[in-house]
mmCIF file of C-alpha atoms in Angstrom:
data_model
loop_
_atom_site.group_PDB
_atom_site.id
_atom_site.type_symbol
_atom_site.label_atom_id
_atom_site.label_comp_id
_atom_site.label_asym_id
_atom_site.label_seq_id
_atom_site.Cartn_x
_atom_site.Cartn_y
_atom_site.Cartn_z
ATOM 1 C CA UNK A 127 0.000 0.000 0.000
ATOM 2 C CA UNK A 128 1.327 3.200 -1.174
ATOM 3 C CA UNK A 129 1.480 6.188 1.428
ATOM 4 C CA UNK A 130 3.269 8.893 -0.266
ATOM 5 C CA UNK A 131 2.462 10.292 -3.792
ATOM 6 C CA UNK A 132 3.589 13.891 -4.720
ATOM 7 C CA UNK A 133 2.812 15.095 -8.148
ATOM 8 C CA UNK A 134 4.602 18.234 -10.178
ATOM 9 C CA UNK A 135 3.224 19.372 -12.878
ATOM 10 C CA UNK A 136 5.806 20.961 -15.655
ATOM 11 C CA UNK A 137 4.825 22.259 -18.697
ATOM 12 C CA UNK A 138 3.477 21.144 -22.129
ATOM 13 C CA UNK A 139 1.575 18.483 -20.018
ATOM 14 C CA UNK A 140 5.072 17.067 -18.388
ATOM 15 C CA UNK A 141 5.046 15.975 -15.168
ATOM 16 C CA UNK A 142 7.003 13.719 -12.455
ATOM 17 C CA UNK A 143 5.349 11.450 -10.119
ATOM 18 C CA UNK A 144 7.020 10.388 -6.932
ATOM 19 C CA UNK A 145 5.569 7.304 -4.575
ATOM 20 C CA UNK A 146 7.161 5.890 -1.786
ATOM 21 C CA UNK A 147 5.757 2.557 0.006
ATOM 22 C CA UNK A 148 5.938 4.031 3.509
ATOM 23 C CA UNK A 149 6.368 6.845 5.378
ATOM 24 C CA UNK A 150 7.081 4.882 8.789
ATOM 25 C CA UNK A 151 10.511 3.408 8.448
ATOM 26 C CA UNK A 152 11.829 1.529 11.400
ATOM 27 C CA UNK A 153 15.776 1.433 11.732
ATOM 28 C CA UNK A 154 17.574 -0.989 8.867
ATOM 29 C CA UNK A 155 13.931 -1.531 7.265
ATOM 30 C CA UNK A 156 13.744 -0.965 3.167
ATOM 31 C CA UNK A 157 11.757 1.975 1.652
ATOM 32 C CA UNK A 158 11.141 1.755 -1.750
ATOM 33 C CA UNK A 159 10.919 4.950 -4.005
ATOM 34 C CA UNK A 160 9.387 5.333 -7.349
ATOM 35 C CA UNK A 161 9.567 8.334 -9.437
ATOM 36 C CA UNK A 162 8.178 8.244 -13.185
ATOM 37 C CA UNK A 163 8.346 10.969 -15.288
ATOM 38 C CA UNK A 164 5.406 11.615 -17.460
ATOM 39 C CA UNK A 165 5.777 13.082 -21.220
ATOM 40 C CA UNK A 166 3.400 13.880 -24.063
ATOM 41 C CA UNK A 167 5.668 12.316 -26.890
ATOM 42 C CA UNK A 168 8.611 10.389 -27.573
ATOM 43 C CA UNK A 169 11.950 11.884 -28.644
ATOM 44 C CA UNK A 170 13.310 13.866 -25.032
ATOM 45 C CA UNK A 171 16.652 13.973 -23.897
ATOM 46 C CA UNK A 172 16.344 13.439 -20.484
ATOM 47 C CA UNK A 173 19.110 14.040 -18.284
ATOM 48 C CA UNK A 174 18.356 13.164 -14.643
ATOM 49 C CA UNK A 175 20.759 15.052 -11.284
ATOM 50 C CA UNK A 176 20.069 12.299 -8.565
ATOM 51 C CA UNK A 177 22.709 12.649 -5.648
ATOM 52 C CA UNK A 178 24.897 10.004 -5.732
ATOM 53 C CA UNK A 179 24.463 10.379 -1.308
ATOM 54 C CA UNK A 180 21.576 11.513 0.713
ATOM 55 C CA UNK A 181 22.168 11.839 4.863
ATOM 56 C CA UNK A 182 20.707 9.839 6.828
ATOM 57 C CA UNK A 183 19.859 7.183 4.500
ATOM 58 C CA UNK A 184 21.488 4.201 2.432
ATOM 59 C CA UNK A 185 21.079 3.545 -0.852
ATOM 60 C CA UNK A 186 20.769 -0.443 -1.063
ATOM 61 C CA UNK A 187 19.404 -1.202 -5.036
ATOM 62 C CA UNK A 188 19.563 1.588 -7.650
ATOM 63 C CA UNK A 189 17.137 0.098 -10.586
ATOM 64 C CA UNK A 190 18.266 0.986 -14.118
ATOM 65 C CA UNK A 191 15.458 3.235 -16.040
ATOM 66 C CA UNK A 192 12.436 1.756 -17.713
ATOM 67 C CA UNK A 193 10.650 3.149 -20.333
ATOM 68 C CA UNK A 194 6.445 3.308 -20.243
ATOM 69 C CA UNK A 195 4.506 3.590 -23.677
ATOM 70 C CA UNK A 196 0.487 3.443 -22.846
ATOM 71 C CA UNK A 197 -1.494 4.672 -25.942
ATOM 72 C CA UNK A 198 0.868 7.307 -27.149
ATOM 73 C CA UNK A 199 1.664 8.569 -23.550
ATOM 74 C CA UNK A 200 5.661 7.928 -22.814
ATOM 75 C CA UNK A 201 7.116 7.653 -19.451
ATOM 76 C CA UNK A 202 10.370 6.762 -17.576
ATOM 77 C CA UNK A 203 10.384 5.180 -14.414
ATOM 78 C CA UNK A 204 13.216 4.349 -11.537
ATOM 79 C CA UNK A 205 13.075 2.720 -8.601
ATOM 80 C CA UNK A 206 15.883 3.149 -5.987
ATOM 81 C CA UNK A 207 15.513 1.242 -2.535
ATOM 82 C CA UNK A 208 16.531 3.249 0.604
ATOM 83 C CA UNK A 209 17.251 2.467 4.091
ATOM 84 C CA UNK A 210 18.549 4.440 7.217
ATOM 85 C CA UNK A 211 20.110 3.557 10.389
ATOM 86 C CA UNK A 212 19.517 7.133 11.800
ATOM 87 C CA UNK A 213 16.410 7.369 13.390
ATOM 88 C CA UNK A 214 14.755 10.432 13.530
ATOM 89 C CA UNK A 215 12.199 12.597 10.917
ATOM 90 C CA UNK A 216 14.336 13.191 7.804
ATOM 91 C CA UNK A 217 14.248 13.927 4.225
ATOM 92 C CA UNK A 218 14.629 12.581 0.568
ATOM 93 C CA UNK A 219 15.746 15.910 -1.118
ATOM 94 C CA UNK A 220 14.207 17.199 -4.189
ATOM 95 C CA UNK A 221 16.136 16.677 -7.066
ATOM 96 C CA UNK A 222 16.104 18.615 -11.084
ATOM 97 C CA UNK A 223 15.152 16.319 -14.400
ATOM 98 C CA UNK A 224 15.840 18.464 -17.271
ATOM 99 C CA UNK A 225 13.942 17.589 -20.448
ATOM 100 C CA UNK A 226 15.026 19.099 -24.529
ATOM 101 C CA UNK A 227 13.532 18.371 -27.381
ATOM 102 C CA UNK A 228 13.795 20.530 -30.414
ATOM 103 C CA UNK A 229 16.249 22.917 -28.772
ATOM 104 C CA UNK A 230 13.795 23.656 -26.061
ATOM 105 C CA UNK A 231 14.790 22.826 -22.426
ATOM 106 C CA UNK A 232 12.483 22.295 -19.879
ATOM 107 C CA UNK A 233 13.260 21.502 -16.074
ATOM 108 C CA UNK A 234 10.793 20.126 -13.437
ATOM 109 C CA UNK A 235 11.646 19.653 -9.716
ATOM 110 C CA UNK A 236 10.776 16.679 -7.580
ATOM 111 C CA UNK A 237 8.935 17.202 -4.077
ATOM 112 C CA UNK A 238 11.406 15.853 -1.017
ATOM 113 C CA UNK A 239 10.092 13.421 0.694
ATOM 114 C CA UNK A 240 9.437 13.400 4.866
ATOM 115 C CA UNK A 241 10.463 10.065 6.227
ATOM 116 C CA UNK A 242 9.921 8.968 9.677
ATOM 117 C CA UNK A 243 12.587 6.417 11.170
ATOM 118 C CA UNK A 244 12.362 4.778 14.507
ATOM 119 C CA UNK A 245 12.581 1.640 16.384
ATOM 120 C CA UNK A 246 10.000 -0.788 16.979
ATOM 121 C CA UNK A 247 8.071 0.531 19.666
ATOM 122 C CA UNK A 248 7.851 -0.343 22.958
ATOM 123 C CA UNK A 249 5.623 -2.759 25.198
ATOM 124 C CA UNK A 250 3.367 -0.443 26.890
ATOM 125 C CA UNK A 251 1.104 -3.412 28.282
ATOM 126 C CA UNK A 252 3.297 -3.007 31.622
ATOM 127 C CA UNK A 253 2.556 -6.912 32.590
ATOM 128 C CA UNK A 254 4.432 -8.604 35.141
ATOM 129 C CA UNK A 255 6.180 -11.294 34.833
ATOM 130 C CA UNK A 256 7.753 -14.093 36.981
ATOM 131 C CA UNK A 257 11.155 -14.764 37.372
ATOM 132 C CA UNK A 258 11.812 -18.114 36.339
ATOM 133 C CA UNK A 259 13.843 -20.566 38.999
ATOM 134 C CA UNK A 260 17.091 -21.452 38.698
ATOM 135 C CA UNK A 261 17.656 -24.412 36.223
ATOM 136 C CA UNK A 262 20.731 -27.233 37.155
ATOM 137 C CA UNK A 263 22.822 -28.495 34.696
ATOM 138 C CA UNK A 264 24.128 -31.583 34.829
ATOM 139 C CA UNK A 265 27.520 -31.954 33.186
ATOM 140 C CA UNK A 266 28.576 -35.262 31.663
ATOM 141 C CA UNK A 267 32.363 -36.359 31.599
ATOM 142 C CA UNK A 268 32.512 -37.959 28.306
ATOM 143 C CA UNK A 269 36.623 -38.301 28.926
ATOM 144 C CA UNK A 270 36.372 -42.086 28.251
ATOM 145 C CA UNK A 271 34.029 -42.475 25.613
ATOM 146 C CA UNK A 272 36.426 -40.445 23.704
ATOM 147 C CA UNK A 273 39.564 -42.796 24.300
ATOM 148 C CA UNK A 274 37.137 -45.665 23.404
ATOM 149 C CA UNK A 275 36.054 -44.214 20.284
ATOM 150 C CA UNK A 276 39.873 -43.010 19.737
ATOM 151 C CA UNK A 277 40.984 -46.578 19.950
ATOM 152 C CA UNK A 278 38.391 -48.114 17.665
ATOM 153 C CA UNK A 279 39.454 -45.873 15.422
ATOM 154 C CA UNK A 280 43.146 -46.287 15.911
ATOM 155 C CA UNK A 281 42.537 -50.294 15.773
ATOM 156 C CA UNK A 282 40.506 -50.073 12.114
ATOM 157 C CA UNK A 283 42.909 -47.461 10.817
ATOM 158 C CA UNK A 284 45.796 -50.170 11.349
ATOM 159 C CA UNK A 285 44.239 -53.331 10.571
ATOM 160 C CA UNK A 286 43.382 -50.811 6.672
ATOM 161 C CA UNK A 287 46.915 -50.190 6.551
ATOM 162 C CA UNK A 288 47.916 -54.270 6.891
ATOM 163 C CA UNK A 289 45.362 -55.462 4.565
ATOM 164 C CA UNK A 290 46.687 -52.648 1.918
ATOM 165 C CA UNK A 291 50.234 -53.643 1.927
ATOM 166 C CA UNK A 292 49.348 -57.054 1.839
ATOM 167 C CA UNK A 293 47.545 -57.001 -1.143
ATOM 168 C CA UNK A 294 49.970 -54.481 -2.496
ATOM 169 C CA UNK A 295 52.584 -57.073 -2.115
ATOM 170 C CA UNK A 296 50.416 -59.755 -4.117
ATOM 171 C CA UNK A 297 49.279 -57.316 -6.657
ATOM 172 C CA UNK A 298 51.420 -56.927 -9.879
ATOM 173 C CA UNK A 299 51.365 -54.050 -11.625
ATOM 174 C CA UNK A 300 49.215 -53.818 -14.531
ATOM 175 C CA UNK A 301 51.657 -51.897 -16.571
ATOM 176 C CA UNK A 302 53.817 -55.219 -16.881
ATOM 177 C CA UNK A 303 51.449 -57.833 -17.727
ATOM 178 C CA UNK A 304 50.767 -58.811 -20.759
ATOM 179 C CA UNK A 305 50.704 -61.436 -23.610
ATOM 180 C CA UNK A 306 52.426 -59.951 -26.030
ATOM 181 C CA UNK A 307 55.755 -58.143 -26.516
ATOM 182 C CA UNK A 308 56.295 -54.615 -25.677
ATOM 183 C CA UNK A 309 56.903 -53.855 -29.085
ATOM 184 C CA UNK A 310 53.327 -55.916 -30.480
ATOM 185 C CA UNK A 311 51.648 -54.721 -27.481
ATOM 186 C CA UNK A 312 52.758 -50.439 -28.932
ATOM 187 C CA UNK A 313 52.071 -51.588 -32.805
ATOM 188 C CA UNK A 314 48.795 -52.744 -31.801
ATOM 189 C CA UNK A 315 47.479 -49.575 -29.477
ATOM 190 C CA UNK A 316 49.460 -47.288 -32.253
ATOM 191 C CA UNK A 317 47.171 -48.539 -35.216
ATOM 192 C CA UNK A 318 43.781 -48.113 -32.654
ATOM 193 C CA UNK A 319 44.964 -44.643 -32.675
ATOM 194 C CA UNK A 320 44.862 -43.729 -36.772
ATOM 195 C CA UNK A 321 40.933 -44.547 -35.736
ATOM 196 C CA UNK A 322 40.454 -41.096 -34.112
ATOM 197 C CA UNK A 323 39.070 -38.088 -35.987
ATOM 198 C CA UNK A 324 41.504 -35.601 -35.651
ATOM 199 C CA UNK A 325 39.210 -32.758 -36.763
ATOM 200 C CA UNK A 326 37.411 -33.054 -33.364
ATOM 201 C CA UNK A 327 40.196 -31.119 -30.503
ATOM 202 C CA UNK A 328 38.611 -33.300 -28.101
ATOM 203 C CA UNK A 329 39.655 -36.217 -29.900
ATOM 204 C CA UNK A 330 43.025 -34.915 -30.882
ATOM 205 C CA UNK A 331 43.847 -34.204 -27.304
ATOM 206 C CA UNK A 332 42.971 -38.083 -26.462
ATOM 207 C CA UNK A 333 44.985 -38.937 -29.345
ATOM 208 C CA UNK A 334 48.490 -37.218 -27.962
ATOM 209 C CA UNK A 335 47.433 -38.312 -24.491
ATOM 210 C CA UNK A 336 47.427 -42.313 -25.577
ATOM 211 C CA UNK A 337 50.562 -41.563 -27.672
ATOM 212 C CA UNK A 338 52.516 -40.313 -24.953
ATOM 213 C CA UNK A 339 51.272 -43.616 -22.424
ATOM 214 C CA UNK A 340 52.176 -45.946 -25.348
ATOM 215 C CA UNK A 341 55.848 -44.465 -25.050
ATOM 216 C CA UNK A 342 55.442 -44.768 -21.071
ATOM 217 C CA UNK A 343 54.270 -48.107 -21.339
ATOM 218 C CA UNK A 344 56.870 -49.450 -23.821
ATOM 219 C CA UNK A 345 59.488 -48.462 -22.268
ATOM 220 C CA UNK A 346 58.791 -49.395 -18.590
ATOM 221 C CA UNK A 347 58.386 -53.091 -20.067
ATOM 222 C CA UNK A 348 61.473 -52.504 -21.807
ATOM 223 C CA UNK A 349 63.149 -51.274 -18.528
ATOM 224 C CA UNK A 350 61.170 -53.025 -16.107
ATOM 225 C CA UNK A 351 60.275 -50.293 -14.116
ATOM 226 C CA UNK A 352 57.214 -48.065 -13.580
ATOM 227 C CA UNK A 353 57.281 -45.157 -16.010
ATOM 228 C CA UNK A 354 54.140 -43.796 -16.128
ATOM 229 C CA UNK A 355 54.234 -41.226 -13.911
ATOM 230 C CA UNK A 356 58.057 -40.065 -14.510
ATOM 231 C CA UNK A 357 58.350 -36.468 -16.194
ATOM 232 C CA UNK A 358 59.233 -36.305 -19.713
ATOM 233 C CA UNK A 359 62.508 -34.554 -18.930
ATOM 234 C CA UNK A 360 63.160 -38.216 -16.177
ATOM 235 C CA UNK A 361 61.969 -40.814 -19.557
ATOM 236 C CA UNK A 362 64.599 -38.749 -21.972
ATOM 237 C CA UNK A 363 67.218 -39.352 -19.752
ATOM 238 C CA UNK A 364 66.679 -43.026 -18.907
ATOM 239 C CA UNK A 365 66.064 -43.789 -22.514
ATOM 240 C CA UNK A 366 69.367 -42.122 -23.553
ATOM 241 C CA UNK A 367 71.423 -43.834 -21.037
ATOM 242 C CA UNK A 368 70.188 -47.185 -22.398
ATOM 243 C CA UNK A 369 69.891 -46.518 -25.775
ATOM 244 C CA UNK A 370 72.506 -44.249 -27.165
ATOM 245 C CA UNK A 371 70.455 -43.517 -30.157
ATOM 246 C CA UNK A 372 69.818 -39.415 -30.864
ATOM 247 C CA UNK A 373 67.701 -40.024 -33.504
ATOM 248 C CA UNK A 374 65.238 -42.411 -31.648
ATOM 249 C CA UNK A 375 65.665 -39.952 -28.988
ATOM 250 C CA UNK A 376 64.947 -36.796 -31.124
ATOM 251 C CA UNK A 377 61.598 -38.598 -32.518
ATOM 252 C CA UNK A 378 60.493 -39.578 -28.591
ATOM 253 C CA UNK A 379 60.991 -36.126 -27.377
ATOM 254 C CA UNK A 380 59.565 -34.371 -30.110
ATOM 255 C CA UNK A 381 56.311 -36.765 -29.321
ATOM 256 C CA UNK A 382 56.273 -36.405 -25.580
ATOM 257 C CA UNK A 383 56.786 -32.140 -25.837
ATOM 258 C CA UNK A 384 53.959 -32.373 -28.214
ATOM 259 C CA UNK A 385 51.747 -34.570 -25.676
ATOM 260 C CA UNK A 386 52.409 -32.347 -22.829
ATOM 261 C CA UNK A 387 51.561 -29.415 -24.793
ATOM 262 C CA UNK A 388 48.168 -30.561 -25.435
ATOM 263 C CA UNK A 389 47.324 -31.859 -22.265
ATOM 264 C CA UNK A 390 48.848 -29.041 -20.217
ATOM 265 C CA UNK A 391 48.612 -26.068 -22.277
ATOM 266 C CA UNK A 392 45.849 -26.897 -24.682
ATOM 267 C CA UNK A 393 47.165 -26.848 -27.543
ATOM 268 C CA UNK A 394 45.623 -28.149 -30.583
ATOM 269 C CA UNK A 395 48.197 -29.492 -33.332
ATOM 270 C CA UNK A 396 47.077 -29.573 -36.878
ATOM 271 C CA UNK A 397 46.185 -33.008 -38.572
ATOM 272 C CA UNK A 398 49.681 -33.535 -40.270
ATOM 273 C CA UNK A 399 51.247 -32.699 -36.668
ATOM 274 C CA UNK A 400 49.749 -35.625 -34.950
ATOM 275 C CA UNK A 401 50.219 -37.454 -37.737
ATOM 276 C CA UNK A 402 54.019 -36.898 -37.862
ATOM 277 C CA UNK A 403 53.796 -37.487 -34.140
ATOM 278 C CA UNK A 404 52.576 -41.064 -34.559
ATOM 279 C CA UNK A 405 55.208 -41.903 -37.121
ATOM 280 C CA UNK A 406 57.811 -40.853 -35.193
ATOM 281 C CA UNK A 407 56.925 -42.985 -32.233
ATOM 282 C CA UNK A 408 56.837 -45.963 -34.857
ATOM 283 C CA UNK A 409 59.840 -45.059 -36.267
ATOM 284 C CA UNK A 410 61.781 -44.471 -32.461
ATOM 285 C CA UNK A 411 60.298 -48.118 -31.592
ATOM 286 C CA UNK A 412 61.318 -49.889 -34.352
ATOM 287 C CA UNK A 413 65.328 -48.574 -34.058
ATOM 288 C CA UNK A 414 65.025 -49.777 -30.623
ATOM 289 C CA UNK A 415 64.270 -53.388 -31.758
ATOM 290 C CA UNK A 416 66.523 -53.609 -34.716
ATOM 291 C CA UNK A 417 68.609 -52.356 -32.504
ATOM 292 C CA UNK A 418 71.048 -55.529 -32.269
ATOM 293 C CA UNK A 419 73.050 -54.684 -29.056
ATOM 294 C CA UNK A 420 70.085 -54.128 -26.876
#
């Protein structure tokens, strides 16, 4: 329900409207105020001078302006949501809209608007009450439930850790088993590769992914050891220290770099790249098994 409305009347039939939804405000409570300026046709400049502060009172939500078009009569409208932490009676100033059109200028002046703040008032039914008794606490000691409950927890924590490492022993690692040869085992995962559409970055970035674990994978069979989580700077050097090859090296590197790029720095290598990329890892594999002093 709307308690304030103050109309000014400009000329040419231009006016500005103000409405606010209260004129009580208690303190920290949220007054909204409306002001809509009325025109007789489109095609104004309107330039409005709102203070950016007003004392006593907060501005919380400054609405952006909205235009009205009702059967050929044009508006603008703002809303701007107020509060105050000042209680006392106070005012929203009057502020200047200047409207042009056609060279002419016209300015109208918006009433201020009185604004009561307060607190919530008080009880004035002056009823007694009692004064309730004093109530006892009881307070538990829950000192050994917590060392119980810290030594079931202790006791499952350990007998996790045993049965991990015991299974850890038995388990071998996947990286090492398999029926084939390291070499078969790379041909055959390098040809399910030239099935990807490298078009599609999502698939390319697969692609270099798989690449690089192929290389991983090779050579930890070849070395019997766990590669797949080395660095590519750690793999270089291992594979150059057993085979002195710069070549096969060059090719791996140049493979591995490429990998990292895409899966690190998204990068997106053109069709011929990953192509290349793939040959090279064939041709680095097969100089390490024609490789006769290996």
């Amino acid at each position: 329900m709307l308690f304030f409305c103050i109309v000014c009347v400009g000329v040419r039939g231009q006016s500005v409207t103000i409405k606010t939804d209260k004129s009580q405000l208690l303190i920290g409570e949220r007054l909204q105020y409306d002001f809509t300026v009325n025109l007789n046709a489109a095609g104004y400049q309107i330039n409005f001078k709102f203070p950016d502060t007003i004392p006593h009172f907060e501005i919380i939500d400054n609405a952006n302006f909205d235009t009205i078009n009702n059967n050929g009569s044009f508006g603008i409208h703002k809303k701007i949501i107020f509060t105050s932490f000042d209680s006392g009676v106070w005012h929203i100033p009057s502020f200047e809209i200047k409207l042009k059109q056609n060279k002419i200028t016209s300015i109208l002046y918006t009433d201020s608007v009185l604004v009561n703040v307060g607190y919530s008032p008080a009880d004035s039914s002056n009823q007694l009450r009692d004064i309730k008794p004093v109530i006892e606490v009881t307070v538990k000691d829950y000192f050994w439930y917590y060392i119980a409950a810290a030594s079931v927890l202790a006791i499952f924590i350990i007998i996790l850790i045993y049965l991990y490492y015991k299974k850890r022993k038995k388990k071998v690692l996947p990286v090492f088993q398999s029926a084939l040869s390291p070499y078969h085992e790379a041909m055959n995962a390098l040809l399910e590769l030239k099935q990807y559409d490298l078009s599609k970055s999502e698939q390319v970035r697969i692609y270099h992914v798989t690449l690089s674990e192929i290389v991983r994978k090779y050579c930890s069979r070849k070395q019997s050891k766990n590669l797949m989580n080395k660095t590519t700077g750690d793999i270089l050097i291992g594979i150059k220290e057993q085979w002195d090859n710069p070549v096969m090296v060059t090719y791996v590197a140049a493979t591995l770099r490429c990998a990292d790029a895409v899966k690190f720095a998204k990068y997106i290598p053109e069709i011929s790249e990953s192509n290349h990329s793939l040959e090279q890892v064939k041709k680095a594999l097969d100089m390490i098994e024609n490789d006769q002093s290996l």
